[in-house]
mmCIF file of C-alpha atoms and ligand atoms in Angstrom:
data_model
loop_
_atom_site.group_PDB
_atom_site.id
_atom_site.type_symbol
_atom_site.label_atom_id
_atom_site.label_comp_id
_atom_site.label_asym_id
_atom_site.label_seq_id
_atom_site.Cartn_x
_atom_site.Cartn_y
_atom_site.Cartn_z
ATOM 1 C CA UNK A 1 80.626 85.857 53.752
ATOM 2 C CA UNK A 2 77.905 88.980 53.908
ATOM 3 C CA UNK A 3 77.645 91.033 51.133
ATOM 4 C CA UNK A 4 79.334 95.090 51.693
ATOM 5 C CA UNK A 5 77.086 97.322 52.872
ATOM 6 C CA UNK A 6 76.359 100.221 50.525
ATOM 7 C CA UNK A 7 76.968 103.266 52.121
ATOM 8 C CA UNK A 8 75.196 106.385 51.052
ATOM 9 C CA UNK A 9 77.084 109.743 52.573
ATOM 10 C CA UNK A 10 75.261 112.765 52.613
ATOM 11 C CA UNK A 11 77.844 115.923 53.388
ATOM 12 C CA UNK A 12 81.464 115.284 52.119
ATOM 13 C CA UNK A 13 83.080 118.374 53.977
ATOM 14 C CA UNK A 14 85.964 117.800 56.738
ATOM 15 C CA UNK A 15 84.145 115.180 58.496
ATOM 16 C CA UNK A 16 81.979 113.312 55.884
ATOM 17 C CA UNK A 17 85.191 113.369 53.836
ATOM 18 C CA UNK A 18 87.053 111.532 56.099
ATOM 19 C CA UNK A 19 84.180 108.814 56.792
ATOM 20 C CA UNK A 20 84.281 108.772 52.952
ATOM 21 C CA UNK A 21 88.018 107.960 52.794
ATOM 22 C CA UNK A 22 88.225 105.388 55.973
ATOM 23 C CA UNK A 23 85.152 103.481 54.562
ATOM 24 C CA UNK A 24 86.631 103.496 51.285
ATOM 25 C CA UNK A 25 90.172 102.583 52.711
ATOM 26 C CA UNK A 26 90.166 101.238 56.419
ATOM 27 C CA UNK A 27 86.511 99.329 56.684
ATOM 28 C CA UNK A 28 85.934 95.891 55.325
ATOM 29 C CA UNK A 29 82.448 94.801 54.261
ATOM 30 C CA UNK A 30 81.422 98.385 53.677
ATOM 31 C CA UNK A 31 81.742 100.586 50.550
ATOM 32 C CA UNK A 32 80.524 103.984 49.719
ATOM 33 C CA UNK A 33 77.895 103.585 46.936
ATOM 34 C CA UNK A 34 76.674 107.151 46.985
ATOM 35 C CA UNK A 35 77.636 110.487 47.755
ATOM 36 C CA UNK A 36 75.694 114.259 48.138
ATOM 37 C CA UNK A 37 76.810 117.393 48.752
ATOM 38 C CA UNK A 38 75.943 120.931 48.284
ATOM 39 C CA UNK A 39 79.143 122.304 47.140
ATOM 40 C CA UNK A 40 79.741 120.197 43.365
ATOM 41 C CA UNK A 41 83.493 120.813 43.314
ATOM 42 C CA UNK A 42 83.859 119.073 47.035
ATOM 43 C CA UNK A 43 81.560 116.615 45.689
ATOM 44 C CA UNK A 44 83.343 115.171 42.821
ATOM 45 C CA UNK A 45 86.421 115.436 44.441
ATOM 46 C CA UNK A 46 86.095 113.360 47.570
ATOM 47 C CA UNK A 47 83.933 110.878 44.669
ATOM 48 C CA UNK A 48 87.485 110.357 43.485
ATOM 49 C CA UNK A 49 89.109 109.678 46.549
ATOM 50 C CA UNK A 50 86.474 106.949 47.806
ATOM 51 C CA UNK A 51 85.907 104.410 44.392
ATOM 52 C CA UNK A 52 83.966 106.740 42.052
ATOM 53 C CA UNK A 53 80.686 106.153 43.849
ATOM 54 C CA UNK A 54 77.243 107.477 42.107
ATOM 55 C CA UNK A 55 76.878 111.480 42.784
ATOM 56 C CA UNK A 56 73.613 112.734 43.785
ATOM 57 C CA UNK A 57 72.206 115.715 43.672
ATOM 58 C CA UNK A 58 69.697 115.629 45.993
ATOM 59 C CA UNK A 59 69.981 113.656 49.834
ATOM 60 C CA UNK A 60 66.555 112.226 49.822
ATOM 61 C CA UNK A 61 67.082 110.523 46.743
ATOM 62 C CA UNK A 62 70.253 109.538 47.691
ATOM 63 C CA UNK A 63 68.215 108.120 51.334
ATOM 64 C CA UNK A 64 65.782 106.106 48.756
ATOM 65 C CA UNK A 65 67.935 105.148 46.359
ATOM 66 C CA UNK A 66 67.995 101.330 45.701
ATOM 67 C CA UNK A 67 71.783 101.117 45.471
ATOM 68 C CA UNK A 68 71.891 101.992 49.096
ATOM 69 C CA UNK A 69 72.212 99.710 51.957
ATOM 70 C CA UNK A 70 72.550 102.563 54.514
ATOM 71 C CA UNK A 71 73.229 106.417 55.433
ATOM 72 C CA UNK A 72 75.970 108.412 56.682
ATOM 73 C CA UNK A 73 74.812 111.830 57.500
ATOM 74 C CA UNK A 74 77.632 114.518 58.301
ATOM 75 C CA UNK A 75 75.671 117.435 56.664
ATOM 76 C CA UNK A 76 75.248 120.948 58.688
ATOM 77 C CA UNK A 77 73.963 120.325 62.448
ATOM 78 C CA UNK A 78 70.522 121.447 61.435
ATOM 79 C CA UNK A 79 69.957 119.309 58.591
ATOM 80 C CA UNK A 80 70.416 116.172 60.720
ATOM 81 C CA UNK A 81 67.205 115.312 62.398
ATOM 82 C CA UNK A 82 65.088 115.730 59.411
ATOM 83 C CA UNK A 83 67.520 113.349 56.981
ATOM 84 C CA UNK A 84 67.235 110.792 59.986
ATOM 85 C CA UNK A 85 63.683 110.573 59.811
ATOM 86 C CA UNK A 86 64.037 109.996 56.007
ATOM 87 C CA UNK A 87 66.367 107.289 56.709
ATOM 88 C CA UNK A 88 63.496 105.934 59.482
ATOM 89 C CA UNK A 89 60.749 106.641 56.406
ATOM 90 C CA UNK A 90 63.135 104.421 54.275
ATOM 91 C CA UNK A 91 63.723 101.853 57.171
ATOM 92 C CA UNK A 92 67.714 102.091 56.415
ATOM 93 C CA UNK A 93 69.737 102.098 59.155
ATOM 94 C CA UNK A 94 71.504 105.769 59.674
ATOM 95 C CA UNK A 95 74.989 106.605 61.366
ATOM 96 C CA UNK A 96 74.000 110.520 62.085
ATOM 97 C CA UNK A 97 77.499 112.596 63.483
ATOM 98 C CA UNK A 98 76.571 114.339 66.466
ATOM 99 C CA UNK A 99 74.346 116.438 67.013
ATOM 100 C CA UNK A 100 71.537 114.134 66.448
ATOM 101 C CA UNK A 101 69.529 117.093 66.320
ATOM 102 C CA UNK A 102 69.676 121.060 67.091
ATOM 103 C CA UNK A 103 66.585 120.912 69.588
ATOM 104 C CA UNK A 104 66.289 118.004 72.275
ATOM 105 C CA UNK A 105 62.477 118.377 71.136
ATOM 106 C CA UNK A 106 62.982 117.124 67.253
ATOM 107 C CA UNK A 107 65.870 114.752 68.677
ATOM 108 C CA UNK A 108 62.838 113.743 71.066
ATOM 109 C CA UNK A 109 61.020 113.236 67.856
ATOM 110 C CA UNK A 110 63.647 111.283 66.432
ATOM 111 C CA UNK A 111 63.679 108.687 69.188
ATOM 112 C CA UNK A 112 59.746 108.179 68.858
ATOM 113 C CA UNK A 113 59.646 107.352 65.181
ATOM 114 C CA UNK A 114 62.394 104.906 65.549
ATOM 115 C CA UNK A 115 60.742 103.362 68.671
ATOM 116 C CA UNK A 116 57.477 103.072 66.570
ATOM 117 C CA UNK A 117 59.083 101.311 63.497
ATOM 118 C CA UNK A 118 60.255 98.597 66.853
ATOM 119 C CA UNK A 119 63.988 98.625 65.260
ATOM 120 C CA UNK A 120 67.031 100.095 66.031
ATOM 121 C CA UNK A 121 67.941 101.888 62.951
ATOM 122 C CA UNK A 122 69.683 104.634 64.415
ATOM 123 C CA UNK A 123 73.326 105.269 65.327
ATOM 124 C CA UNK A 124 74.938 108.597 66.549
ATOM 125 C CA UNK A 125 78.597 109.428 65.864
ATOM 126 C CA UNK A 126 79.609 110.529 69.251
ATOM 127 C CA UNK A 127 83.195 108.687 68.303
ATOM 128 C CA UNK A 128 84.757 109.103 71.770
ATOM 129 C CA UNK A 129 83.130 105.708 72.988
ATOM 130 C CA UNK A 130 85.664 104.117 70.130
ATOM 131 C CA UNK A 131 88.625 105.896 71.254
ATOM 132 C CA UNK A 132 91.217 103.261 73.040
ATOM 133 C CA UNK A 133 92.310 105.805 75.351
ATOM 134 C CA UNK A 134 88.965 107.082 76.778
ATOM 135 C CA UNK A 135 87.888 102.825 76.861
ATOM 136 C CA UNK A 136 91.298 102.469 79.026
ATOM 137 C CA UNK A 137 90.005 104.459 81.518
ATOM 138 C CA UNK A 138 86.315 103.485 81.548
ATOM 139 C CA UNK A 139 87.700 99.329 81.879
ATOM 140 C CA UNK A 140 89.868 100.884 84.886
ATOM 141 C CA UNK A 141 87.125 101.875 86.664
ATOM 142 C CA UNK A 142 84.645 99.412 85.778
ATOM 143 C CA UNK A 143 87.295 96.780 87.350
ATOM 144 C CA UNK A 144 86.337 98.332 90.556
ATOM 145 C CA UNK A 145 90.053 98.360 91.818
ATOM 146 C CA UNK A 146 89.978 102.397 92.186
ATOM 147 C CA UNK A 147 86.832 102.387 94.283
ATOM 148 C CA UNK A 148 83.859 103.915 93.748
ATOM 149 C CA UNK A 149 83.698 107.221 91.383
ATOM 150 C CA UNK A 150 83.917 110.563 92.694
ATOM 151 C CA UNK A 151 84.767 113.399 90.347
ATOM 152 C CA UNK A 152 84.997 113.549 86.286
ATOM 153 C CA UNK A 153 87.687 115.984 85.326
ATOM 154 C CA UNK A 154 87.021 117.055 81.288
ATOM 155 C CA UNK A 155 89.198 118.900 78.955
ATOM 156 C CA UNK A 156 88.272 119.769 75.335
ATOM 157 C CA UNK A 157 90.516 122.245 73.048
ATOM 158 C CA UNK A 158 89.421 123.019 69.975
ATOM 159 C CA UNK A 159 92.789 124.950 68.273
ATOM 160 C CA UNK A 160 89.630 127.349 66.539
ATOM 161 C CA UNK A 161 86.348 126.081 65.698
ATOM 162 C CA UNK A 162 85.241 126.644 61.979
ATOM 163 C CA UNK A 163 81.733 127.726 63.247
ATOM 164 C CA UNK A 164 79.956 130.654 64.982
ATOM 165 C CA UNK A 165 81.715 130.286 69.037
ATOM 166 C CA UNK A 166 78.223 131.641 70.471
ATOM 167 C CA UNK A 167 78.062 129.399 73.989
ATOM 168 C CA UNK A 168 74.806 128.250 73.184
ATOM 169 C CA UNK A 169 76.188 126.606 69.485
ATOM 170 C CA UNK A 170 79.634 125.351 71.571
ATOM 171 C CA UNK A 171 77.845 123.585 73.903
ATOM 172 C CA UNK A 172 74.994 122.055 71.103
ATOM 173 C CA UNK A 173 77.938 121.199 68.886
ATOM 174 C CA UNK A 174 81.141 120.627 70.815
ATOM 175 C CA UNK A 175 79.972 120.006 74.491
ATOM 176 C CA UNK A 176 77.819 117.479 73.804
ATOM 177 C CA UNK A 177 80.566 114.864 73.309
ATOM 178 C CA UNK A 178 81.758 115.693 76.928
ATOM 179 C CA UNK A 179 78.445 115.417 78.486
ATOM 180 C CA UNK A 180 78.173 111.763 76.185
ATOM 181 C CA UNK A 181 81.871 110.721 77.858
ATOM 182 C CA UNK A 182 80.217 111.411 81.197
ATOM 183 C CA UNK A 183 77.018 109.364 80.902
ATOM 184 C CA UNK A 184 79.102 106.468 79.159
ATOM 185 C CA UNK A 185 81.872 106.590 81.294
ATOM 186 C CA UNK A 186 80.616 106.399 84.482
ATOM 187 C CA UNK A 187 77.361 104.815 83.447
ATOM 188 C CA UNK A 188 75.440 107.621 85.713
ATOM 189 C CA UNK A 189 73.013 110.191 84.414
ATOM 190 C CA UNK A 190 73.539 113.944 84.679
ATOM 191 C CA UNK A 191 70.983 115.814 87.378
ATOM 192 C CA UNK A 192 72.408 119.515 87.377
ATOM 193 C CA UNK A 193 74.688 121.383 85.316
ATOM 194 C CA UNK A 194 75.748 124.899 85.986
ATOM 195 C CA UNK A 195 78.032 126.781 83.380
ATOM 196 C CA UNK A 196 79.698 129.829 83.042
ATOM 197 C CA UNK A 197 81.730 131.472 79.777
ATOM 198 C CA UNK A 198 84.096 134.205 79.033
ATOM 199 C CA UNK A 199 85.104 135.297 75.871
ATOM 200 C CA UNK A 200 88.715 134.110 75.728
ATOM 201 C CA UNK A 201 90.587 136.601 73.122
ATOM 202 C CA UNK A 202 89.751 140.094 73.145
ATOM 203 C CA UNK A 203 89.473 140.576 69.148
ATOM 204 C CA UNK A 204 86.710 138.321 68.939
ATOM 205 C CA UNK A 205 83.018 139.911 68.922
ATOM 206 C CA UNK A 206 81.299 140.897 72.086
ATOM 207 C CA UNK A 207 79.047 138.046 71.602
ATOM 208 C CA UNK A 208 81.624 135.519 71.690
ATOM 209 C CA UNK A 209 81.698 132.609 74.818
ATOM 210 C CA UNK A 210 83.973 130.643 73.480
ATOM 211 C CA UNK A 211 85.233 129.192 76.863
ATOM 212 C CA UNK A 212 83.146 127.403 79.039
ATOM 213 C CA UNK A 213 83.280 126.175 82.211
ATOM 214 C CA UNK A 214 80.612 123.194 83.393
ATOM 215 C CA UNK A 215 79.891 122.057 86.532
ATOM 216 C CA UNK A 216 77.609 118.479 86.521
ATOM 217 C CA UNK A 217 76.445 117.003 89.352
ATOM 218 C CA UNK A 218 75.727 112.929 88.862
ATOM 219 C CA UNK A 219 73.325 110.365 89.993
ATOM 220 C CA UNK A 220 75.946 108.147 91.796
ATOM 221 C CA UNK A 221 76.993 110.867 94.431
ATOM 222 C CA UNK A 222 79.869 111.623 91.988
ATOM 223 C CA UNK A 223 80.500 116.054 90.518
ATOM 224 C CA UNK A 224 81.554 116.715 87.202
ATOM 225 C CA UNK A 225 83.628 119.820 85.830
ATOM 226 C CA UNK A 226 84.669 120.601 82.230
ATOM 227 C CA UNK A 227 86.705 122.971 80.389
ATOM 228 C CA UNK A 228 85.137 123.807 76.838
ATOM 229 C CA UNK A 229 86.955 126.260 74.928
ATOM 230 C CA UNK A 230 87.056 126.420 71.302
ATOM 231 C CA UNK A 231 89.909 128.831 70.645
ATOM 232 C CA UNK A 232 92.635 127.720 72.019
ATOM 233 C CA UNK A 233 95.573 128.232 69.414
ATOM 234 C CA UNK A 234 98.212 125.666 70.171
ATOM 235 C CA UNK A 235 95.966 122.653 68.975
ATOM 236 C CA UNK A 236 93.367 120.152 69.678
ATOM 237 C CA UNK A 237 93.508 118.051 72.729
ATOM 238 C CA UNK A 238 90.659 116.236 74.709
ATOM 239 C CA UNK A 239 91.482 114.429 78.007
ATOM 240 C CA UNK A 240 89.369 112.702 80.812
ATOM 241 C CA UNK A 241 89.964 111.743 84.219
ATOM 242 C CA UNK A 242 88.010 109.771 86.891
ATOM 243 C CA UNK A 243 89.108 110.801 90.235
ATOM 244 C CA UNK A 244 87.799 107.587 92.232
ATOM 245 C CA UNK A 245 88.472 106.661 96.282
ATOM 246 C CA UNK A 246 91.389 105.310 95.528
ATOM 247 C CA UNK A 247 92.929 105.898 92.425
ATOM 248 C CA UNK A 248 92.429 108.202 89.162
ATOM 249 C CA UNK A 249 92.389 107.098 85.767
ATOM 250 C CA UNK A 250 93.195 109.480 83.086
ATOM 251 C CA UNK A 251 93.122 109.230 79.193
ATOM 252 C CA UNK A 252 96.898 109.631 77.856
ATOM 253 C CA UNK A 253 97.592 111.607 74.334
ATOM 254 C CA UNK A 254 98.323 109.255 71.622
ATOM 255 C CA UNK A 255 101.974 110.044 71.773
ATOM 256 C CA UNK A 256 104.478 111.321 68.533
ATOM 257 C CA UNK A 257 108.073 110.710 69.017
ATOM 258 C CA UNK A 258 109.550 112.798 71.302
ATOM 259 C CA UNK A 259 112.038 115.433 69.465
ATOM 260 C CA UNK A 260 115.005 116.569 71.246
ATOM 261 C CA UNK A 261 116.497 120.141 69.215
ATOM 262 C CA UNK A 262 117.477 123.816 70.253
ATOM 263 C CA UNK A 263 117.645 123.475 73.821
ATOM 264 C CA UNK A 264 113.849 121.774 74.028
ATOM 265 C CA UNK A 265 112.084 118.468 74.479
ATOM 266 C CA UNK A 266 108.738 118.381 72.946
ATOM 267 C CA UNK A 267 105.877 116.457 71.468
ATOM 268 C CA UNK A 268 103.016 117.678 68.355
ATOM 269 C CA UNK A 269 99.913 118.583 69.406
ATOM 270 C CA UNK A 270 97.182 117.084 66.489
ATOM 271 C CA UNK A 271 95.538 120.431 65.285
ATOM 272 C CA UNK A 272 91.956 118.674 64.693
ATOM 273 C CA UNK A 273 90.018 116.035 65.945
ATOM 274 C CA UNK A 274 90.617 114.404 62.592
ATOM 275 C CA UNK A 275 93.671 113.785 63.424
ATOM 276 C CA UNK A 276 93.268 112.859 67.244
ATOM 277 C CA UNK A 277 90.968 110.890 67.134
ATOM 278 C CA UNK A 278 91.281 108.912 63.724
ATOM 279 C CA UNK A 279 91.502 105.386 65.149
ATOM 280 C CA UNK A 280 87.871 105.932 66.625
ATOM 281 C CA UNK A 281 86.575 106.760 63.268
ATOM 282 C CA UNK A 282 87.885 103.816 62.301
ATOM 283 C CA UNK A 283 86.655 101.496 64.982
ATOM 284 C CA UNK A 284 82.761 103.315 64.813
ATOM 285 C CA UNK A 285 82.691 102.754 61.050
ATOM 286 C CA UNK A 286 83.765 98.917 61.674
ATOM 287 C CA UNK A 287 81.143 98.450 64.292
ATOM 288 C CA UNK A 288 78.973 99.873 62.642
ATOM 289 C CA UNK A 289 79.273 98.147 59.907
ATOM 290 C CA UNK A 290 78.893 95.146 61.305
ATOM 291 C CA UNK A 291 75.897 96.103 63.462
ATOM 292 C CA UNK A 292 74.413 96.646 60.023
ATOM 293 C CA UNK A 293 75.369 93.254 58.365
ATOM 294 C CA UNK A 294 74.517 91.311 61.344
ATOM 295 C CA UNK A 295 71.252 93.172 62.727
ATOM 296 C CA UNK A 296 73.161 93.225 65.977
ATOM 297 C CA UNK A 297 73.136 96.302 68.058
ATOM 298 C CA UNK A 298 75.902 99.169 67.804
ATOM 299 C CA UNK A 299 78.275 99.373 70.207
ATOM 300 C CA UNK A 300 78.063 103.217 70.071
ATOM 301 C CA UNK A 301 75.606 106.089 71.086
ATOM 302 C CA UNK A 302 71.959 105.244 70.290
ATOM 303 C CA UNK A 303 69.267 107.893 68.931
ATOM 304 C CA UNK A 304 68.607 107.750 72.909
ATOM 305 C CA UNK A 305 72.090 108.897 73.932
ATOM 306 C CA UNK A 306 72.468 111.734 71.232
ATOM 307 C CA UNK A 307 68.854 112.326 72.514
ATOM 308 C CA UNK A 308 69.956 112.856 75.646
ATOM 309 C CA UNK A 309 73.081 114.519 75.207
ATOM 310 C CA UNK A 310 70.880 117.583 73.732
ATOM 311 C CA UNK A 311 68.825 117.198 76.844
ATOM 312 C CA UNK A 312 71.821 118.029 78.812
ATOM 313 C CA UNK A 313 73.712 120.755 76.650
ATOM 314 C CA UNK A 314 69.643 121.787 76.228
ATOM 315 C CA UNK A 315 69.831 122.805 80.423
ATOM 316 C CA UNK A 316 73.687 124.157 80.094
ATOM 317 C CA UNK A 317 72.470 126.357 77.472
ATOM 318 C CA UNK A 318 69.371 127.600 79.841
ATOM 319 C CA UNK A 319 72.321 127.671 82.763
ATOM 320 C CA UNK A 320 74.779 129.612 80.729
ATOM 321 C CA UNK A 321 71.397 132.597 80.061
ATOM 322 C CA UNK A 322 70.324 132.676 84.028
ATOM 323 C CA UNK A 323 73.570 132.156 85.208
ATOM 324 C CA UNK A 324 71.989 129.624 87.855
ATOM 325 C CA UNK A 325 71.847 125.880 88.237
ATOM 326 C CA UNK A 326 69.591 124.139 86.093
ATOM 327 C CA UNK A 327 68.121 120.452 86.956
ATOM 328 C CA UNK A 328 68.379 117.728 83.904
ATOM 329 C CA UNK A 329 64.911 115.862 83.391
ATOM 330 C CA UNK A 330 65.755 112.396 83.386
ATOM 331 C CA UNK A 331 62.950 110.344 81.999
ATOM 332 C CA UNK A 332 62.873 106.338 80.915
ATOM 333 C CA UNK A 333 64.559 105.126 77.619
ATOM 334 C CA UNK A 334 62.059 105.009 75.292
ATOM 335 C CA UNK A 335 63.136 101.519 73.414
HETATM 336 C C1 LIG B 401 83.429 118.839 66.042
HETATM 337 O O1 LIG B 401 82.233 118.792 65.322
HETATM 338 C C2 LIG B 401 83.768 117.527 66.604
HETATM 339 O O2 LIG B 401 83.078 116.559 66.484
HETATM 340 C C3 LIG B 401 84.979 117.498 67.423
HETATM 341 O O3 LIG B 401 85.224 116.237 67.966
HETATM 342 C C4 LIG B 401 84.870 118.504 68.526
HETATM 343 O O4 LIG B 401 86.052 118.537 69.261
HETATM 344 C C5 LIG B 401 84.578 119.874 67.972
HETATM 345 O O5 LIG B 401 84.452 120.793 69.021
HETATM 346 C C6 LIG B 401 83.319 119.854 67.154
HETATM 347 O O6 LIG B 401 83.082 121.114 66.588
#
């Protein structure tokens, strides 16, 4: 049997927490050896919820320390790119959450160290690609029984996003898992996007964009559009359909019992992708874990897709300023 992978986390808010907690809990072969965070109180307490692993005060020890295997980084957006190349300085494989960087150019950077060491080392939390809805419908279409591909139809709700809902930071952050579904779905690159935003509640500052509409246009003769809008109250719901010649395939919502009281039929909404889409987190952590014990490739998003999923929200920011279409450069992978 392999020996568990020591896990170093670096970030232990909402989302490092929870990779803390399923390693800890729902991943076998893995443990969580280390963990850093700014914010001591957070720190110790999500130490107690995953083992009592060592606390560290500082990341890039934590990246170099000998009692870890490898790195989970779900620190601030713009920390991201420089703790990967630590992790590539280190040569320990790295699952980065997404963004893998805040510029395409240091994500650009990110995928040339990596190609120099001649290893994949790099993984990129874009968790959709785990989620058994969203594989549903990319095995429908890949069976070819719905014909060929036509139109991507994206929705993604945030109930209210706990960061600054500037367009430019919605569609780095948020957007860039939609533009990820699109590649990986359809297995086509994106050539165009053109966006548009509105600010969605009247309260919120004049520099708001917090809902955003983007228009893709493929490399398979196939259009993309996709609602991104991060304020919208009622809860947190993603969905994704692929309008083919002859059929659609859509993603369902994991469904709660159905409750029947005061004249009403209805179903919960999750309030947070924590929630929605826990079962990926689960599955990515697996895999990943595996990739690492094994050597084997990960399933997931590659330093190249989270490369090129800043390429793309990189031209939808540029669209979103000029309010014109903006072309997508896309160049050869790079490993
Ligand atoms: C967040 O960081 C996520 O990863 C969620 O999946 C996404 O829905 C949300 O918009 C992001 O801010």
């Amino acid at each position: 049997m392999s020996r568990s992978v020591a896990v170093g986390i670096i970030g232990v808010g909402g989302m490092g927490a929870r990779h803390a907690v399923n390693l800890h809990e729902h991943v076998g072969g893995a443990h969580v050896a280390a963990v850093y965070d700014l914010d001591v109180e957070r720190v110790q307490q999500a130490a107690i919820h995953c083992g009592s692993p060592a606390v560290l005060d500082d990341p890039l020890a934590l990246i170099h320390d000998p009692r870890v295997d490898a790195v989970l980084i779900a620190s601030p957006d713009a920390t991201h790119a420089a703790y990967v190349q630590e992790c590539l300085r280190a040569r320990k494989p790295v699952l980065c959450e997404k963004p893998l960087a805040t510029s395409k150019a240091d994500a650009r950077q990110v995928v040339e160290a990596e190609a120099a060491l001649d290893r994949q080392l790099v993984s990129v939390g874009l968790m959709r690609r785990f989620d058994p809805q969203h594989v549903a419908v990319r095995d429908a279409v890949a069976t070819g029984r719905l014909g060929r591909p036509i139109l991507f139809k994206g929705v993604h709700r945030n109930a209210a996003i706990p960061y600054d809902a500037r367009g430019e930071v919605i569609l780095t952050n948020s957007a860039g898992h939609d533009v990820d579904a699109v590649r990986w779905l359809l297995n086509q690159e994106v050539e165009e996007v053109f966006v548009r935003g509105v600010r969605s509640h009247r309260a919120f500052s004049d520099n708001t964009t917090d809902l955003l509409l983007l228009q893709l246009t493929l490399s398979g003769d196939c259009l993309a559009t996709i609602e991104v809008y991060a304020a919208a109250e009622y809860g947190y719901e993603v969905s994704a359909e692929i309008v083919c010649e002859r059929g659609t395939a859509i993603t369902g919502q994991p469904s709660p019992a159905i409750v029947r009281s005061a004249g009403a039929r209805s179903t919960a909404v999750s309030m947070d992708w924590l929630a929605r889409f826990q079962v990926a987190y689960v599955a990515e952590l697996t895999q990943w874990t595996r990739s690492v014990q094994t050597g084997e490739p990960f399933a997931g998003a590659s330093a190249w897709d989270g490369y090129r999923a800043l390429q793309i929200t990189d031209a939808c920011v540029r669209s979103l300023k000029s309010g014109r279409p903006v072309p997508v450069d896309v160049d050869e992978p790079a490993l």
